[in-house]
Tab-separated table of C-alpha atoms and ligand atoms in Angstrom:
chain	number	residue	atom	x	y	z
K	1	MET	CA	-0.243	0.287	-0.195
K	2	MET	CA	1.810	3.584	-0.741
K	3	ALA	CA	0.202	6.518	1.923
K	4	CYS	CA	0.122	9.832	1.370
K	5	THR	CA	1.594	12.148	4.088
K	6	SER	CA	-0.436	15.066	5.246
K	7	SER	CA	1.201	17.134	2.531
K	8	ARG	CA	3.816	15.511	0.853
K	9	GLY	CA	3.861	13.036	-1.955
K	10	CYS	CA	4.073	8.739	-0.962
K	11	LEU	CA	6.108	6.484	0.447
K	12	ASP	CA	5.597	2.863	1.064
K	13	PHE	CA	3.636	3.031	4.811
K	14	TRP	CA	3.715	-0.649	5.050
K	15	SER	CA	7.289	-0.973	4.683
K	16	ILE	CA	8.338	1.314	6.982
K	17	ALA	CA	5.550	1.144	9.425
K	18	SER	CA	6.688	-3.228	9.697
K	19	ARG	CA	10.394	-2.178	10.378
K	20	SER	CA	8.937	0.373	12.886
K	21	THR	CA	9.633	0.110	16.757
K	22	CYS	CA	6.283	1.983	17.305
K	23	CYS	CA	4.362	-0.848	15.772
K	24	ARG	CA	5.748	-3.421	17.151
K	25	SER	CA	6.461	-2.467	20.696
K	26	ARG	CA	7.752	-5.542	22.942
K	27	GLU	CA	9.012	-3.911	25.760
K	28	GLY	CA	6.303	-4.965	28.694
K	29	PRO	CA	2.284	-4.294	29.394
K	30	SER	CA	2.151	-0.802	28.764
K	31	MET	CA	4.523	-0.655	25.574
K	32	LYS	CA	2.162	-2.927	24.393
K	33	THR	CA	-0.985	-0.693	25.583
K	34	VAL	CA	0.887	1.424	23.196
K	35	GLY	CA	1.108	-0.052	20.057
K	36	LYS	CA	-2.869	-1.189	20.484
K	37	TYR	CA	-3.985	2.143	20.828
K	38	ARG	CA	-1.638	2.952	17.921
K	39	LYS	CA	-2.130	0.228	15.386
K	40	ARG	CA	-6.152	0.915	15.998
K	41	SER	CA	-5.843	4.344	15.014
K	42	PHE	CA	-3.701	3.159	11.816
K	43	LEU	CA	-6.250	1.055	10.628
K	44	CYS	CA	-8.831	4.200	10.751
K	45	LEU	CA	-6.734	5.753	8.472
K	46	GLY	CA	-9.225	4.721	5.682
K	47	GLU	CA	-12.375	6.200	6.920
K	48	TRP	CA	-10.446	9.401	8.266
K	49	PHE	CA	-9.131	10.400	4.609
K	50	ARG	CA	-12.733	9.542	3.218
K	51	ASP	CA	-14.652	11.402	5.835
K	52	GLY	CA	-12.605	12.453	8.780
K	53	GLY	CA	-13.835	15.754	9.086
K	54	ASP	CA	-12.034	17.553	11.667
K	55	THR	CA	-11.209	14.490	13.952
K	56	THR	CA	-8.213	12.823	13.789
K	57	PRO	CA	-7.985	8.891	13.080
K	58	PHE	CA	-7.167	7.989	17.300
K	59	ALA	CA	-9.846	9.561	18.208
K	60	MET	CA	-12.107	8.413	15.400
K	61	ALA	CA	-10.755	4.955	16.840
K	62	HIS	CA	-10.847	5.447	20.692
K	63	GLY	CA	-13.659	8.605	21.062
K	64	ILE	CA	-11.101	10.337	22.529
K	65	ASP	CA	-7.932	12.575	21.714
K	66	VAL	CA	-4.548	10.977	22.427
K	67	TRP	CA	-4.061	13.463	25.756
K	68	GLY	CA	-7.453	12.872	27.085
K	69	ALA	CA	-6.745	9.001	26.532
K	70	MET	CA	-3.680	9.423	28.351
K	71	SER	CA	-5.613	10.792	31.153
K	72	LEU	CA	-7.615	7.971	31.377
K	73	ASP	CA	-6.059	5.072	31.004
K	74	ARG	CA	-2.454	4.487	32.863
K	75	ALA	CA	-0.936	1.877	31.162
K	76	LEU	CA	-0.906	4.231	27.798
K	77	ALA	CA	0.494	6.944	29.522
K	78	ALA	CA	2.944	4.729	31.677
K	79	GLY	CA	3.852	3.392	28.108
K	80	PHE	CA	3.998	6.628	26.812
K	81	SER	CA	6.036	8.142	29.072
K	82	ALA	CA	8.430	5.382	29.804
K	83	SER	CA	9.200	5.801	25.328
K	84	MET	CA	9.585	9.519	25.706
K	85	ALA	CA	11.818	9.001	28.242
K	86	ALA	CA	13.954	6.884	26.541
K	87	ASP	CA	13.977	9.391	23.520
K	88	SER	CA	15.566	11.783	25.688
K	89	LYS	CA	17.815	9.975	28.029
K	90	PHE	CA	19.437	9.336	24.359
K	91	LEU	CA	19.107	12.617	22.555
K	92	ALA	CA	20.079	15.023	25.297
K	93	GLU	CA	23.537	13.434	26.027
K	94	ILE	CA	23.921	13.914	22.126
K	95	ALA	CA	22.028	17.555	21.781
K	96	ILE	CA	23.937	19.226	24.581
K	97	ARG	CA	27.235	18.156	23.785
K	98	ARG	CA	27.092	18.616	19.831
K	99	HIS	CA	25.314	22.411	21.086
K	100	VAL	CA	26.694	23.089	24.454
K	101	GLU	CA	26.188	26.871	22.909
K	102	ALA	CA	23.089	26.800	22.994
K	103	PHE	CA	22.844	25.894	26.971
K	104	MET	CA	26.015	28.171	28.124
K	105	ASN	CA	24.985	31.922	29.856
K	106	VAL	CA	21.282	30.067	30.513
K	107	SER	CA	20.605	31.054	34.196
K	108	SER	CA	16.425	29.490	34.236
K	109	LEU	CA	14.703	27.222	31.708
K	110	VAL	CA	11.004	25.673	32.144
K	111	ASP	CA	10.903	22.689	29.691
K	112	VAL	CA	7.277	22.801	28.782
K	113	GLY	CA	5.681	19.708	27.875
K	114	GLY	CA	8.625	17.990	29.575
K	115	GLY	CA	7.078	14.887	30.232
K	116	ASP	CA	8.851	13.004	33.357
K	117	GLY	CA	11.798	15.527	33.365
K	118	SER	CA	14.173	13.478	31.937
K	119	MET	CA	15.484	16.167	29.315
K	120	ALA	CA	15.615	18.577	32.311
K	121	ARG	CA	17.287	16.216	34.759
K	122	ALA	CA	20.291	15.976	31.917
K	123	ILE	CA	20.326	19.344	31.506
K	124	VAL	CA	21.123	20.016	35.087
K	125	LYS	CA	22.953	17.430	35.317
K	126	ALA	CA	25.738	19.512	32.696
K	127	PHE	CA	24.592	22.715	33.819
K	128	PRO	CA	23.943	22.622	37.629
K	129	HIS	CA	23.852	26.163	38.396
K	130	ILE	CA	20.764	26.509	35.346
K	131	LYS	CA	17.150	26.086	37.779
K	132	CYS	CA	14.877	24.352	35.905
K	133	LEU	CA	11.314	23.529	35.995
K	134	VAL	CA	9.224	21.014	34.213
K	135	LEU	CA	5.732	22.048	33.012
K	136	ASP	CA	2.886	19.740	32.500
K	137	LEU	CA	-0.423	18.055	32.262
K	138	PRO	CA	-1.591	17.341	35.938
K	139	HIS	CA	-1.807	13.768	35.276
K	140	VAL	CA	1.811	14.260	34.213
K	141	VAL	CA	3.046	15.639	36.999
K	142	ARG	CA	1.320	14.569	39.590
K	143	GLY	CA	3.071	11.519	41.898
K	144	ILE	CA	6.696	12.392	40.484
K	145	PRO	CA	8.466	12.126	44.074
K	146	ALA	CA	10.965	15.584	44.568
K	147	ASP	CA	14.092	15.202	43.902
K	148	GLY	CA	15.964	18.474	44.676
K	149	PHE	CA	17.192	18.958	41.055
K	150	VAL	CA	14.027	19.702	38.540
K	151	GLU	CA	10.733	21.097	39.968
K	152	TYR	CA	7.448	20.184	38.469
K	153	VAL	CA	4.109	22.465	37.934
K	154	ALA	CA	0.666	21.653	36.655
K	155	GLY	CA	-0.614	23.446	34.483
K	156	ASP	CA	-1.883	24.095	30.753
K	157	MET	CA	0.704	25.847	28.095
K	158	MET	CA	-1.727	26.621	26.247
K	159	ASP	CA	-2.188	29.337	28.361
K	160	PHE	CA	0.274	30.472	30.764
K	161	VAL	CA	4.272	29.159	30.490
K	162	PRO	CA	6.280	30.204	33.690
K	163	PRO	CA	8.834	32.750	33.043
K	164	ALA	CA	12.131	31.966	32.605
K	165	ASN	CA	15.411	32.928	30.568
K	166	VAL	CA	15.280	29.875	27.792
K	167	VAL	CA	11.825	27.786	27.222
K	168	LEU	CA	12.404	24.440	26.026
K	169	LEU	CA	9.859	22.624	23.764
K	170	LYS	CA	11.146	18.818	22.606
K	171	LEU	CA	8.627	16.910	20.608
K	172	VAL	CA	5.970	19.167	21.552
K	173	LEU	CA	5.331	21.371	18.657
K	174	HIS	CA	4.489	18.655	16.332
K	175	ASP	CA	1.848	17.485	17.869
K	176	TRP	CA	0.118	20.284	17.138
K	177	SER	CA	-1.602	22.509	14.278
K	178	ASP	CA	-0.367	25.567	13.386
K	179	GLU	CA	-2.621	27.629	14.687
K	180	ASP	CA	-2.405	25.799	18.255
K	181	CYS	CA	1.796	26.161	17.701
K	182	VAL	CA	1.326	29.708	17.528
K	183	ARG	CA	-0.550	30.070	20.453
K	184	ILE	CA	1.750	27.811	22.649
K	185	LEU	CA	4.979	30.177	21.395
K	186	SER	CA	3.644	32.946	22.162
K	187	ARG	CA	2.903	31.994	26.071
K	188	CYS	CA	6.603	30.893	25.299
K	189	ARG	CA	7.389	34.677	24.143
K	190	GLU	CA	5.824	36.081	27.237
K	191	ALA	CA	7.291	33.999	29.307
K	192	ILE	CA	11.055	35.201	28.226
K	193	SER	CA	10.027	38.877	27.612
K	194	ASN	CA	12.482	40.992	29.342
K	195	ARG	CA	14.683	38.561	30.487
K	196	GLU	CA	18.739	38.330	29.490
K	197	GLY	CA	19.198	35.975	26.575
K	198	GLY	CA	15.696	35.227	26.446
K	199	LYS	CA	14.809	32.949	23.917
K	200	VAL	CA	13.158	29.460	22.815
K	201	ILE	CA	14.836	25.829	22.301
K	202	ILE	CA	12.801	23.844	19.992
K	203	ILE	CA	14.160	19.979	19.137
K	204	ASP	CA	11.982	18.500	16.662
K	205	THR	CA	11.944	17.071	13.115
K	206	VAL	CA	12.381	19.744	10.211
K	207	ILE	CA	11.542	17.983	7.262
K	208	GLY	CA	14.153	17.997	3.851
K	209	SER	CA	17.441	15.313	4.967
K	210	GLN	CA	19.248	15.084	2.134
K	211	SER	CA	19.152	11.347	3.373
K	212	GLN	CA	16.688	9.806	1.658
K	213	GLN	CA	16.588	6.638	4.603
K	214	ILE	CA	16.237	9.685	6.834
K	215	TYR	CA	13.683	11.537	4.848
K	216	GLU	CA	11.770	8.745	4.742
K	217	ALA	CA	11.907	8.438	8.489
K	218	GLN	CA	10.939	12.205	8.725
K	219	LEU	CA	7.767	11.248	6.684
K	220	PHE	CA	7.130	8.193	8.422
K	221	LEU	CA	7.279	9.975	11.821
K	222	ASP	CA	4.831	12.557	9.564
K	223	LEU	CA	2.659	10.153	9.377
K	224	CYS	CA	2.303	9.353	12.560
K	225	MET	CA	1.253	12.625	14.047
K	226	MET	CA	-1.216	12.995	11.260
K	227	THR	CA	-3.051	9.419	12.803
K	228	VAL	CA	-2.422	10.541	16.535
K	229	THR	CA	-2.648	13.656	16.846
K	230	THR	CA	-3.854	17.338	15.029
K	231	GLY	CA	-0.145	18.204	14.599
K	232	LYS	CA	2.499	17.296	11.388
K	233	GLU	CA	6.020	17.407	10.916
K	234	ARG	CA	6.817	20.662	9.356
K	235	GLU	CA	9.643	22.011	6.509
K	236	GLU	CA	11.432	25.109	7.013
K	237	LYS	CA	9.457	27.305	5.583
K	238	GLU	CA	6.658	26.091	7.839
K	239	TRP	CA	8.495	26.626	11.118
K	240	HIS	CA	9.791	30.440	9.828
K	241	MET	CA	5.637	31.032	9.271
K	242	ILE	CA	4.695	30.010	12.848
K	243	PHE	CA	7.533	31.791	14.392
K	244	LEU	CA	6.869	34.791	12.607
K	245	LYS	CA	3.302	35.078	13.580
K	246	ALA	CA	4.043	34.554	17.235
K	247	GLY	CA	5.914	37.368	17.115
K	248	PHE	CA	9.996	35.992	16.985
K	249	THR	CA	12.158	37.896	14.591
K	250	GLN	CA	15.635	35.108	14.064
K	251	TYR	CA	16.170	31.746	14.542
K	252	LYS	CA	19.077	29.171	13.500
K	253	ILE	CA	18.608	25.844	12.648
K	254	LEU	CA	21.249	23.132	14.111
K	255	PRO	CA	20.772	19.741	13.154
K	256	ILE	CA	21.479	17.204	16.183
K	257	LEU	CA	21.521	13.095	14.717
K	258	GLY	CA	19.072	11.412	12.121
K	259	ILE	CA	15.732	13.217	12.384
K	260	LYS	CA	15.486	15.466	14.582
K	261	SER	CA	17.399	19.398	14.987
K	262	LEU	CA	17.345	21.838	17.572
K	263	ILE	CA	16.429	25.409	16.795
K	264	GLU	CA	16.841	28.617	18.737
K	265	VAL	CA	14.159	31.009	18.199
K	266	TYR	CA	14.617	34.688	18.920
K	267	PRO	CA	12.168	37.521	19.359
D	301	SAM	C1	5.522	14.100	22.503
D	301	SAM	S1	5.023	14.635	24.413
D	301	SAM	C2	7.140	15.251	24.619
D	301	SAM	C3	7.754	14.919	26.486
D	301	SAM	C4	9.041	15.668	26.966
D	301	SAM	N1	8.969	16.924	26.080
D	301	SAM	C5	10.070	14.693	25.566
D	301	SAM	O1	10.463	14.741	24.461
D	301	SAM	O2	10.363	13.654	26.408
D	301	SAM	C6	4.439	16.183	24.704
D	301	SAM	C7	3.998	16.187	26.129
D	301	SAM	O3	3.203	17.753	26.315
D	301	SAM	C8	2.095	17.207	26.780
D	301	SAM	N2	0.994	17.729	27.080
D	301	SAM	C9	-0.109	17.913	26.063
D	301	SAM	N3	-1.040	18.845	26.505
D	301	SAM	C10	-0.201	19.921	26.978
D	301	SAM	C11	-0.589	21.146	28.077
D	301	SAM	N4	-1.803	21.743	26.658
D	301	SAM	N5	-0.235	21.901	28.740
D	301	SAM	C12	1.097	21.070	28.912
D	301	SAM	N6	1.355	19.882	28.688
D	301	SAM	C13	1.218	19.288	27.599
D	301	SAM	C14	2.008	15.932	27.133
D	301	SAM	O4	1.702	15.133	28.462
D	301	SAM	C15	3.572	15.241	26.653
D	301	SAM	O5	4.282	14.999	27.683
């Protein structure tokens, strides 16, 4: 089967899906739960293409959006959190080592949608002077024990982001539509306003790799985002547009590894 991604051409979906760990999770019961939710969402793609309207294949399959489902199903939330934490533990060291200057002269950082705090803890480990805060939904931060390194705040990034020099958004904006991204980034701009060296650091995909294999992986992730969330992966010109709309004036894209880049965005 050839499948179309949200906006850009076709790829051999099943051949990539069959090799993808996100479609054949074998690491314990909560990862199996994540796999089941994903599989049922993918099976709704055909129906969604025909008459999905404003909903997502995930919501069509499960009757609720992905964030709502995670607030109700502990196994899904645990599996998702474990997979995101694994990604952060793997990527943090590489991102920090390759782009150490992005974290220099930073005194406070808020990791928006920071999940269990794995990324924030890696940053504090490398830069113990940085005061790190993680903002996430109540069901995510509830019950995370205080560790003396990172502070956790329950809240909605659409409404408020606590003030800091730097706001970090790792794998958050690709979950959201352009309109929602502009709203989130506007809250981030307010959080860094009047702060010395204020900037937003985004870790996400910038579609358009020169490597065919990485490009295909970027398109596959785009397909996953389209299936599960209201978001998508973005090309540079799409990122540029949402930065401008949110009131930012400059940005710099720094490749990290594989499909992921670090984008510094300045007011
Ligand atoms: C794809 S995960 C990324 C987690 C983490 N940044 C990482 O890379 O490991 C998206 C995160 O955004 C959080 N989130 C979703 N909606 C949110 C909201 N309205 N306010 C704050 N956080 C939210 C989710 O709970 C989840 O932890």
